[in-house]
Amino acid sequence: MKQPDRSLGRVAAIIGMGDAYADKQAVKDPLQLATEASWAAFKDAGIRKDDIDILLTGRSPWADRRPQWNNIFASHMQMPVRMTTEITFHGAGVNAMIGQAALAIAAGVADYVLCVQSDAVELFIDATAVGAATDACPQFEFPYGPTIPTIYAQLACRYMHEFGVTEEDFAEVAVQRQEWAVHHPKAAKRRHGLITVDDVMRSPYISTPLRRWMCATWGPGGTAGAFVVTSVERAKQAGAAVKPIYIHGFGTCTTHEYLCERINLRKSRIPLGPLPAITTTGAAHAAREAYAMADMAPTDMQLGALAGNFSHTVLVQLEDLGFAPKGRAMDLVRSGRMRPGGDFPVDTNGGWMGFGQPGISVAADSLVETVRQLRGNPLGLLAGNSPKRAMAYSAGGMLACHSAVILGTEAP
Amino acid sequence: MLEQGEFADYTESFPEPRVTQDALPYWAAVKEGRLLFQRCPACRGAIFPPRSICPMCEAGATPAWEESSGAGSIYSFSVVHRPPSAVWRARSPYTIGLVRLDEDWFLFSEIEGRPEDMAIDKRVHVAFPEREVALPVFRLDGEDAPR
Ligand SMILES: [Zn+2]
């Protein structure tokens, strides 16, 4: 299998970042959120709107599901560009925009690429449209009445069975996410305050073994993240006010669409452990490619942003991203290293469980948090270890799509 | 605010499967109370969901339909306490799991029985209860609930 050219980890940087937020008191739709974040990113990068050569978005927002939303946004901005497309493999595409932007920079077809994603599910649509009807196989799964948690719970059930992990372990994962979330002004679960393992274990089952506190929530109302990507050379030459975040590596992987397809997968050119099984995901491959490109190891990472929509996916991701051996992520959780004050802060905005999922923009929120922490200006609690290198990972679909990006403050 | 796992009603009736051309024989058999899957004549692998060409080998072979014994074991399961819509709420809690058939293929399906009796590796067998929508489901061995 062809390996990506390692020089790709030394070609591009994020020189501008913008974020935007909405709630019931300050309602904004996805176009407004993306517009606000993009202008903030231009200003942050010290560039003009008309400097943008390529526009990338992820999938169209749930709250505005018009096809070719990327083009709608370019039009809305009156921003003719050389090229625009959606990077769509569920939520992982939002994160993968950064890598695709780096490829465009490396190919010499753009000086500046704008990557942007917004959404505002809670403010505009009935969660109807984002139920299992979206992600369950319409032929072999949906007719049985699953929810998204039911589909993810199949992995939770196997993970507990194969590795001796307990519901109390899942509860501890939720407790640690909440320790960060209570400090973030935009986090959906902030208002609940700190919680204990007992609190989690007393919350009702959504779909066994997953209890309410082990699941991500909807909200905040709306968010957007925008990122201006340019060459390392331009980043170095940018004014003193610009704080470049270098793209050290990126990798992606997709293995299936529906769970019923994944469990019936019997061989894969991308290593997924012995098949059939579901406890190793394509995240492992995405991360391997990103580390190889960056010439870094998991132990070089000083900050992490996961895509843990449930307690058990936090654990599986920690393992697949190389931070713990398979089945042993709870050791890392128990070590306390990822908690506030720890030497390996992870999900510092509360993660998908604590910050919440405003929609497809949740992956952009994690990227925003990563850039903010690397720059030392988070909205919530500052990582105490002055991180210089970070793994930002996003997942999409039913364990289907994976994107890993390694970002850092040190020029290559 | 809706928490994840809570969904407004997106359907007022039990949803019909969105049948693909590849799977027409599967659903025709379900209506007769039989469970079909495919096997590749070249690599002999069991194929599911149905395909027009075996995806498991490079032979490019057309899969052949085979009848399943309907016997298998629970690979994973989850008891649904927050169903997706009103029609399901009346039936909850119910169990949805991955069943590994003895011919070595998997179905995502309902497993009938008491939630507390569910466990990985327990033996199950297929059943075709009379419902609004004809679907194969599974029952724990030794238990055949009245239809
Ligand atoms: Zn074959």
Coordinates of C-alpha atoms and ligand atoms in Angstrom, one line a residue:
Chain A
M1 CA 0.0 0.0 0.0
K2 CA 1.4 3.3 -1.0
Q3 CA 2.7 5.5 1.9
P4 CA 2.1 9.2 1.7
D5 CA 5.2 11.3 1.0
R6 CA 6.6 12.3 4.4
S7 CA 7.6 15.7 3.1
L8 CA 3.9 16.6 3.2
G9 CA 4.3 17.1 6.9
R10 CA 6.5 20.1 6.3
V11 CA 4.6 22.1 3.8
A12 CA 1.6 23.8 5.4
A13 CA 0.4 25.7 8.4
I14 CA -2.8 27.1 9.8
I15 CA -2.2 30.8 10.1
G16 CA -5.7 32.0 10.9
M17 CA -8.5 30.6 13.1
G18 CA -11.9 31.9 13.8
D19 CA -14.7 30.5 15.9
A20 CA -18.4 31.5 16.4
Y21 CA -21.1 30.5 18.7
A22 CA -24.9 30.7 18.9
D23 CA -27.5 29.9 21.4
K24 CA -31.2 30.5 22.0
Q25 CA -30.5 34.0 23.2
A26 CA -28.3 34.8 20.2
V27 CA -29.7 32.7 17.3
K28 CA -27.5 32.4 14.2
D29 CA -27.9 30.0 11.3
P30 CA -25.1 28.0 9.8
L31 CA -24.4 30.6 7.1
Q32 CA -24.1 33.3 9.7
L33 CA -21.9 31.2 11.9
A34 CA -19.6 30.2 9.1
T35 CA -19.4 33.8 7.9
E36 CA -18.5 35.1 11.3
A37 CA -15.9 32.5 11.8
S38 CA -14.4 33.0 8.4
W39 CA -14.0 36.8 8.8
A40 CA -12.4 36.2 12.2
A41 CA -10.0 33.7 10.6
F42 CA -9.1 36.2 7.8
K43 CA -8.3 38.8 10.4
D44 CA -6.4 36.4 12.5
A45 CA -4.3 35.4 9.5
G46 CA -3.7 39.0 8.4
I47 CA -5.1 38.3 4.9
R48 CA -8.0 39.6 2.8
K49 CA -11.1 37.6 1.8
D50 CA -10.0 37.8 -1.8
D51 CA -6.7 36.0 -1.0
I52 CA -8.6 32.7 -0.7
D53 CA -7.9 30.4 -3.6
I54 CA -9.7 27.2 -2.4
L55 CA -12.7 26.8 -0.1
L56 CA -13.2 23.5 1.7
T57 CA -16.1 22.5 3.9
G58 CA -17.2 19.3 5.4
R59 CA -20.7 17.9 4.8
S60 CA -23.6 20.3 4.6
P61 CA -24.8 21.3 8.1
W62 CA -27.7 19.3 9.5
A63 CA -29.4 22.6 10.1
D64 CA -29.1 23.5 6.4
R65 CA -28.9 20.4 4.3
R66 CA -28.8 21.9 0.9
P67 CA -26.5 20.0 -1.4
Q68 CA -23.3 21.7 -2.4
W69 CA -23.4 23.8 0.7
N70 CA -19.8 24.7 0.1
N71 CA -20.8 26.4 -3.1
I72 CA -23.7 28.1 -1.4
F73 CA -21.3 29.5 1.2
A74 CA -18.7 30.7 -1.4
S75 CA -21.6 32.5 -3.1
H76 CA -22.9 33.9 0.1
M77 CA -19.4 35.3 0.8
Q78 CA -19.2 36.7 -2.8
M79 CA -15.9 34.8 -2.8
P80 CA -15.2 33.4 -6.3
V81 CA -12.5 30.7 -5.8
R82 CA -10.5 28.4 -8.0
M83 CA -11.9 25.3 -6.5
T84 CA -14.4 24.4 -3.8
T85 CA -15.6 21.0 -2.5
E86 CA -17.1 19.3 0.5
I87 CA -14.8 16.8 2.2
T88 CA -17.5 14.4 3.2
F89 CA -16.9 11.2 5.1
H90 CA -19.3 12.1 7.9
G91 CA -17.7 14.1 10.7
A92 CA -14.2 13.0 9.9
G93 CA -14.3 15.0 6.7
V94 CA -14.4 18.2 8.7
N95 CA -11.1 17.3 10.3
A96 CA -9.7 16.0 7.0
M97 CA -10.1 19.4 5.4
I98 CA -6.8 20.4 7.0
G99 CA -4.9 17.6 5.3
Q100 CA -6.6 18.3 2.0
A101 CA -5.7 21.9 2.3
A102 CA -2.1 20.9 2.9
L103 CA -2.2 18.8 -0.3
A104 CA -3.4 21.8 -2.3
I105 CA -0.6 23.9 -0.8
A106 CA 2.0 21.2 -1.6
A107 CA 0.7 20.9 -5.1
G108 CA 1.2 24.6 -5.6
V109 CA -2.4 25.2 -6.7
A110 CA -3.2 27.5 -3.8
D111 CA -1.6 30.1 -1.6
Y112 CA -4.5 30.2 0.9
V113 CA -7.1 27.6 1.6
L114 CA -10.1 28.3 3.8
C115 CA -11.5 25.4 5.7
V116 CA -14.8 26.0 7.4
Q117 CA -17.6 24.2 9.1
S118 CA -20.7 25.3 11.0
D119 CA -23.9 23.9 12.3
A120 CA -26.8 24.7 14.6
V121 CA -28.9 21.6 15.0
E122 CA -30.7 22.5 18.2
L123 CA -31.7 26.0 17.0
F124 CA -33.2 25.1 13.7
I125 CA -34.3 21.5 13.2
D126 CA -36.1 18.8 15.0
A127 CA -33.4 16.2 15.9
T128 CA -35.6 14.0 13.8
A129 CA -33.4 14.4 10.8
V130 CA -30.3 13.4 12.7
G131 CA -31.6 10.2 14.2
A132 CA -30.8 6.7 13.4
A133 CA -32.6 7.2 10.1
T134 CA -29.4 8.9 8.9
D135 CA -26.8 6.4 10.0
A136 CA -28.6 3.0 10.3
C137 CA -28.7 0.8 7.2
P138 CA -32.2 1.6 5.8
Q139 CA -32.6 -2.0 4.7
F140 CA -31.0 -4.3 7.4
E141 CA -30.8 -2.1 10.5
F142 CA -33.3 0.8 10.6
P143 CA -36.5 -1.4 10.4
Y144 CA -35.5 -3.0 13.8
G145 CA -35.8 0.3 15.7
P146 CA -32.2 1.2 16.7
T147 CA -31.1 4.6 17.8
I148 CA -27.5 5.8 17.2
P149 CA -26.6 4.8 20.8
T150 CA -28.0 1.3 20.0
I151 CA -25.6 1.0 17.1
Y152 CA -22.6 2.3 19.0
A153 CA -23.6 0.1 22.0
Q154 CA -22.8 -3.0 20.0
L155 CA -19.2 -1.9 20.2
A156 CA -19.5 -1.1 23.9
C157 CA -20.9 -4.6 24.6
R158 CA -18.0 -6.3 22.7
Y159 CA -15.4 -4.0 24.3
M160 CA -16.6 -4.8 27.8
H161 CA -16.7 -8.5 26.9
E162 CA -13.3 -8.7 25.2
F163 CA -11.3 -6.6 27.7
G164 CA -13.1 -6.9 31.0
V165 CA -14.1 -3.2 31.1
T166 CA -17.1 -2.3 33.3
E167 CA -19.8 0.3 33.3
E168 CA -18.1 2.0 36.2
D169 CA -15.1 2.4 33.9
F170 CA -17.3 4.1 31.4
A171 CA -18.6 6.3 34.2
E172 CA -15.0 7.4 35.1
V173 CA -14.5 8.5 31.4
A174 CA -17.6 10.7 31.7
V175 CA -16.5 12.2 35.0
Q176 CA -13.1 13.2 33.5
R177 CA -14.7 14.8 30.4
Q178 CA -17.0 16.8 32.7
E179 CA -13.9 18.1 34.7
W180 CA -12.9 20.0 31.6
A181 CA -16.4 20.9 30.4
V182 CA -17.4 22.8 33.6
H183 CA -14.7 25.4 32.8
H184 CA -15.7 26.0 29.1
P185 CA -18.2 28.8 28.8
K186 CA -19.8 27.2 25.7
A187 CA -19.9 23.6 26.8
A188 CA -23.4 22.2 26.8
K189 CA -23.0 20.2 30.0
R190 CA -21.2 23.0 31.9
R191 CA -24.4 23.8 33.8
H192 CA -24.5 20.4 35.4
G193 CA -21.3 21.0 37.3
L194 CA -18.9 18.3 38.4
I195 CA -20.2 14.8 38.6
T196 CA -19.2 11.5 40.3
V197 CA -19.1 7.9 39.1
D198 CA -22.3 7.4 41.2
D199 CA -24.0 10.2 39.4
V200 CA -23.2 8.5 36.1
M201 CA -24.3 5.1 37.3
R202 CA -27.6 6.5 38.6
S203 CA -28.4 8.1 35.2
P204 CA -30.9 6.0 33.2
Y205 CA -30.0 3.6 30.4
I206 CA -30.3 5.0 26.9
S207 CA -29.3 1.8 25.3
T208 CA -27.5 -0.8 27.4
P209 CA -24.7 -0.6 28.6
L210 CA -24.8 3.1 27.8
R211 CA -26.4 5.4 30.4
R212 CA -27.3 9.0 29.8
W213 CA -24.0 10.4 31.2
M214 CA -22.0 8.1 29.0
C215 CA -23.5 9.7 25.9
A216 CA -22.7 13.0 24.1
T217 CA -25.4 15.6 24.3
W218 CA -26.8 17.9 21.6
G219 CA -25.6 21.5 21.9
P220 CA -24.3 24.1 22.2
G221 CA -26.9 25.7 20.0
G222 CA -24.6 26.5 17.1
T223 CA -20.9 26.7 16.4
A224 CA -18.4 27.3 13.6
G225 CA -14.7 26.9 13.1
A226 CA -12.7 28.4 10.2
F227 CA -9.1 27.8 9.4
V228 CA -6.8 29.5 6.9
V229 CA -4.1 27.2 5.6
T230 CA -1.0 28.4 3.8
S231 CA 2.5 27.3 3.1
V232 CA 5.2 27.0 5.8
E233 CA 7.2 29.7 4.0
R234 CA 4.3 32.2 4.1
A235 CA 3.6 31.3 7.7
K236 CA 7.1 32.1 8.6
Q237 CA 7.0 35.4 6.8
A238 CA 3.7 36.4 8.3
G239 CA 3.6 39.4 10.6
A240 CA 4.5 39.1 14.3
A241 CA 0.8 39.1 15.2
V242 CA 0.2 35.8 13.4
K243 CA 0.7 32.7 15.4
P244 CA 1.1 29.8 12.9
I245 CA 0.1 26.3 13.9
Y246 CA 2.1 23.9 11.7
I247 CA 0.5 20.8 10.1
H248 CA 3.0 18.0 10.9
G249 CA 1.0 15.1 9.7
F250 CA -2.4 13.9 8.6
G251 CA -4.0 10.6 7.8
T252 CA -7.5 9.3 7.0
C253 CA -9.3 6.0 6.6
T254 CA -12.8 4.8 5.9
T255 CA -13.8 1.2 6.3
H256 CA -17.6 1.0 5.7
E257 CA -20.8 2.8 6.0
Y258 CA -23.2 0.7 8.0
L259 CA -22.4 -1.5 11.0
C260 CA -24.0 -4.5 9.3
E261 CA -21.4 -4.1 6.6
R262 CA -18.5 -3.7 9.0
I263 CA -19.2 -6.8 11.0
N264 CA -19.4 -8.8 7.9
L265 CA -16.0 -7.5 6.7
R266 CA -13.6 -10.5 6.6
K267 CA -10.5 -9.0 5.1
S268 CA -9.0 -5.6 4.7
R269 CA -5.9 -4.2 3.1
I270 CA -5.9 -1.8 6.0
P271 CA -5.0 -3.6 9.2
L272 CA -8.0 -3.9 11.5
G273 CA -6.8 -6.8 13.7
P274 CA -8.2 -10.3 13.3
L275 CA -11.6 -10.2 11.5
P276 CA -14.5 -10.4 12.2
A277 CA -14.3 -7.9 15.0
I278 CA -15.3 -4.3 15.7
T279 CA -13.0 -3.3 18.6
T280 CA -10.2 -1.9 16.3
T281 CA -11.2 0.9 13.9
G282 CA -9.7 2.7 11.0
A283 CA -8.5 5.3 13.4
A284 CA -5.4 3.1 13.9
H285 CA -4.5 3.5 10.2
A286 CA -5.3 7.2 10.0
A287 CA -3.1 7.8 13.1
R288 CA -0.2 5.6 11.8
E289 CA -0.1 7.6 8.5
A290 CA -0.2 10.9 10.5
Y291 CA 2.6 9.8 12.8
A292 CA 4.8 8.6 10.0
M293 CA 4.3 11.8 8.1
A294 CA 5.2 13.8 11.2
D295 CA 8.1 11.5 12.1
M296 CA 6.6 11.5 15.5
A297 CA 5.3 8.9 17.9
P298 CA 2.2 8.9 20.2
T299 CA 4.5 9.7 23.1
D300 CA 5.5 12.9 21.4
M301 CA 1.9 14.2 21.7
Q302 CA 1.3 16.6 24.5
L303 CA -2.4 17.3 23.9
G304 CA -5.2 15.4 22.4
A305 CA -8.7 16.0 21.0
L306 CA -10.8 12.9 20.5
A307 CA -14.2 12.3 18.9
G308 CA -15.7 10.5 21.8
N309 CA -19.4 10.6 21.4
F310 CA -19.7 7.9 24.0
S311 CA -17.5 6.7 26.9
H312 CA -16.4 3.6 25.1
T313 CA -15.4 5.4 21.9
V314 CA -13.1 7.6 24.0
L315 CA -11.4 4.4 25.1
V316 CA -11.2 2.7 21.7
Q317 CA -9.9 5.9 20.2
L318 CA -7.1 6.3 22.8
E319 CA -6.0 2.8 21.9
D320 CA -6.3 3.2 18.1
L321 CA -4.4 6.5 18.2
G322 CA -1.6 4.7 20.0
F323 CA -1.9 6.2 23.5
A324 CA -2.7 2.8 25.1
P325 CA -2.4 -0.8 24.1
K326 CA -5.7 -2.4 22.8
G327 CA -8.0 -3.0 25.7
R328 CA -6.0 -1.0 28.2
A329 CA -7.1 2.6 27.7
M330 CA -8.7 2.6 31.2
D331 CA -5.1 2.4 32.7
L332 CA -4.4 5.7 31.0
V333 CA -7.8 7.1 32.2
R334 CA -7.0 6.0 35.8
S335 CA -3.5 7.5 35.7
G336 CA -5.1 10.9 35.7
R337 CA -2.7 12.2 33.0
M338 CA -5.5 13.4 30.8
R339 CA -7.3 15.4 33.6
P340 CA -6.9 19.1 34.3
G341 CA -3.4 19.5 35.6
G342 CA -2.2 16.3 34.0
D343 CA 0.8 16.0 31.6
F344 CA -1.3 14.8 28.7
P345 CA -4.5 16.8 28.6
V346 CA -7.2 15.4 26.4
D347 CA -10.6 16.8 25.4
T348 CA -9.8 20.1 27.1
N349 CA -13.2 21.6 26.0
G350 CA -15.0 18.6 27.6
G351 CA -14.9 16.6 24.4
W352 CA -17.9 15.6 22.4
M353 CA -19.5 14.3 25.6
G354 CA -19.0 17.4 27.7
F355 CA -18.9 20.2 25.1
G356 CA -21.7 18.6 23.2
Q357 CA -22.4 18.1 19.5
P358 CA -23.9 21.2 17.9
G359 CA -24.0 19.1 14.7
I360 CA -21.5 18.3 12.1
S361 CA -19.4 21.2 13.3
V362 CA -18.4 19.3 16.4
A363 CA -15.2 18.2 14.7
A364 CA -14.4 21.8 13.9
D365 CA -15.0 22.7 17.6
S366 CA -12.3 20.1 18.6
L367 CA -9.9 21.7 16.0
V368 CA -10.7 25.1 17.4
E369 CA -9.9 23.9 20.9
T370 CA -6.6 22.3 19.7
V371 CA -5.5 25.5 18.0
R372 CA -6.5 27.6 21.0
Q373 CA -4.7 25.4 23.5
L374 CA -1.5 25.4 21.3
R375 CA -1.7 29.2 21.2
G376 CA -2.4 29.4 24.9
N377 CA -5.7 31.2 24.6
P378 CA -8.5 28.6 25.3
L379 CA -12.0 29.8 26.2
G380 CA -12.0 27.3 29.0
L381 CA -9.3 25.9 31.2
L382 CA -5.7 26.2 30.0
A383 CA -3.8 23.0 29.5
G384 CA -1.2 23.2 32.3
N385 CA 1.7 21.6 30.4
S386 CA 2.2 24.3 27.6
P387 CA 1.7 21.7 24.8
K388 CA 3.6 22.1 21.6
R389 CA 2.3 19.1 19.7
A390 CA -1.2 17.8 19.5
M391 CA -3.3 15.0 18.0
A392 CA -6.6 16.1 16.7
Y393 CA -8.8 13.2 15.7
S394 CA -12.3 13.0 14.3
A395 CA -14.6 10.2 13.6
G396 CA -17.7 10.0 11.5
G397 CA -20.5 7.6 10.8
M398 CA -21.0 4.3 12.7
L399 CA -17.2 3.7 13.5
A400 CA -16.8 4.2 9.7
C401 CA -14.6 7.2 8.9
H402 CA -11.5 8.5 10.6
S403 CA -9.2 11.5 10.3
A404 CA -6.1 12.3 12.3
V405 CA -4.2 15.5 12.2
I406 CA -1.0 16.3 14.1
L407 CA -0.6 20.0 14.8
G408 CA 2.2 21.9 16.5
T409 CA 3.7 25.3 17.3
E410 CA 7.3 24.5 16.1
A411 CA 8.2 25.2 12.5
P412 CA 9.4 22.1 10.7
Chain B
M1 CA -33.1 20.2 24.9
L2 CA -33.0 16.8 23.4
E3 CA -30.2 14.6 24.8
Q4 CA -28.5 12.1 22.5
G5 CA -30.6 9.0 22.5
E6 CA -33.8 11.0 22.6
F7 CA -35.4 11.6 19.3
A8 CA -38.6 13.3 18.3
D9 CA -40.9 11.0 16.3
Y10 CA -39.7 10.7 12.7
T11 CA -42.2 8.1 11.8
E12 CA -45.7 7.3 12.9
S13 CA -45.4 3.7 11.8
F14 CA -42.9 0.9 11.7
P15 CA -40.5 1.6 8.9
E16 CA -40.3 -0.7 5.9
P17 CA -36.9 -1.9 4.8
R18 CA -35.5 0.0 1.8
V19 CA -35.0 -3.0 -0.4
T20 CA -32.2 -3.1 -2.9
Q21 CA -32.2 -5.1 -6.1
D22 CA -29.4 -7.3 -4.8
A23 CA -31.6 -8.3 -1.8
L24 CA -34.9 -9.1 -3.6
P25 CA -34.5 -12.8 -3.1
Y26 CA -33.7 -12.3 0.6
W27 CA -37.0 -10.4 1.2
A28 CA -39.0 -12.8 -0.9
A29 CA -37.8 -15.6 1.3
V30 CA -38.5 -13.7 4.5
K31 CA -42.1 -13.5 3.4
E32 CA -42.1 -17.3 3.2
G33 CA -40.4 -17.7 6.6
R34 CA -37.0 -18.6 5.3
L35 CA -33.6 -17.0 5.8
L36 CA -31.2 -16.7 2.9
F37 CA -27.7 -15.5 2.5
Q38 CA -25.2 -15.7 -0.3
R39 CA -22.0 -17.7 -0.9
C40 CA -19.2 -17.1 -3.3
P41 CA -18.7 -20.0 -5.7
A42 CA -15.0 -19.1 -6.0
C43 CA -13.8 -18.3 -2.4
R44 CA -16.7 -20.1 -0.7
G45 CA -17.1 -17.1 1.7
A46 CA -20.5 -16.3 3.2
I47 CA -21.6 -12.9 1.9
F48 CA -24.0 -10.5 3.6
P49 CA -25.5 -8.0 2.9
P50 CA -26.3 -9.3 -0.6
R51 CA -24.1 -8.3 -3.5
S52 CA -24.1 -8.8 -7.3
I53 CA -20.4 -9.7 -7.3
C54 CA -18.4 -11.2 -4.4
P55 CA -16.4 -8.5 -2.7
M56 CA -14.3 -10.9 -0.7
C57 CA -12.1 -12.2 -3.5
E58 CA -10.8 -11.2 -6.9
A59 CA -12.7 -13.8 -8.9
G60 CA -15.5 -11.4 -9.8
A61 CA -17.9 -14.3 -9.2
T62 CA -21.7 -14.0 -9.0
P63 CA -22.8 -15.2 -5.5
A64 CA -25.2 -18.1 -5.1
W65 CA -28.2 -18.0 -2.7
E66 CA -28.2 -20.5 0.1
E67 CA -30.7 -21.2 2.9
S68 CA -29.5 -20.6 6.4
S69 CA -30.2 -23.0 9.3
G70 CA -31.3 -19.9 11.2
A71 CA -29.2 -21.0 14.1
G72 CA -26.5 -18.8 15.6
S73 CA -25.2 -17.1 18.7
I74 CA -25.3 -13.6 20.2
Y75 CA -22.2 -11.6 19.2
S76 CA -23.2 -8.4 20.9
F77 CA -26.4 -6.8 22.1
S78 CA -28.0 -3.7 23.5
V79 CA -31.3 -3.3 25.3
V80 CA -33.1 -0.2 23.9
H81 CA -34.6 2.0 26.7
R82 CA -35.0 5.2 24.7
P83 CA -36.6 4.1 21.4
P84 CA -36.5 6.2 18.3
S85 CA -40.2 6.9 18.0
A86 CA -43.6 6.4 19.5
V87 CA -44.4 3.1 17.8
W88 CA -41.2 1.6 19.2
R89 CA -41.9 3.1 22.7
A90 CA -44.8 0.8 23.1
R91 CA -42.6 -2.2 22.6
S92 CA -39.6 -1.1 24.7
P93 CA -37.4 -2.2 26.2
Y94 CA -36.4 -4.5 23.4
T95 CA -33.0 -5.9 22.5
I96 CA -31.1 -5.3 19.3
G97 CA -27.9 -7.2 18.6
L98 CA -25.5 -8.7 16.2
V99 CA -26.1 -12.4 15.7
R100 CA -23.4 -14.7 14.2
L101 CA -25.1 -17.3 12.1
D102 CA -23.6 -20.8 12.1
E103 CA -22.7 -20.4 8.4
D104 CA -20.4 -17.6 9.7
W105 CA -22.2 -14.5 8.7
F106 CA -23.8 -11.7 10.8
L107 CA -27.3 -10.2 11.0
F108 CA -28.1 -7.0 12.8
S109 CA -31.5 -8.0 14.3
E110 CA -33.9 -8.0 17.2
I111 CA -33.4 -10.7 19.9
E112 CA -36.6 -11.5 21.6
G113 CA -36.6 -12.4 25.3
R114 CA -36.2 -10.9 28.7
P115 CA -33.4 -8.3 28.8
E116 CA -31.8 -9.9 31.8
D117 CA -31.4 -13.2 29.9
M118 CA -29.3 -11.7 27.1
A119 CA -25.6 -12.6 27.1
I120 CA -22.8 -12.8 24.5
D121 CA -22.5 -16.3 23.0
K122 CA -26.0 -17.5 24.0
R123 CA -27.5 -19.6 21.3
V124 CA -30.4 -18.2 19.3
H125 CA -32.6 -19.2 16.4
V126 CA -34.4 -17.3 13.8
A127 CA -38.1 -16.6 13.9
F128 CA -40.6 -14.8 11.7
P129 CA -43.2 -13.2 14.0
E130 CA -46.4 -11.8 12.5
R131 CA -45.8 -8.0 12.7
E132 CA -46.7 -4.9 10.8
V133 CA -43.4 -5.4 8.8
A134 CA -42.1 -8.8 8.0
L135 CA -38.6 -9.1 9.5
P136 CA -36.5 -12.0 10.7
V137 CA -35.8 -11.8 14.4
F138 CA -34.1 -14.2 16.8
R139 CA -35.1 -16.0 20.0
L140 CA -33.0 -17.5 22.7
D141 CA -32.9 -21.2 22.3
G142 CA -35.4 -23.0 24.4
E143 CA -37.8 -20.0 24.3
D144 CA -40.4 -19.7 21.7
A145 CA -42.7 -16.9 22.7
P146 CA -46.3 -17.3 21.5
R147 CA -46.8 -15.4 18.3
Ligands
ZN1 ZN -15.4 -14.7 -3.4

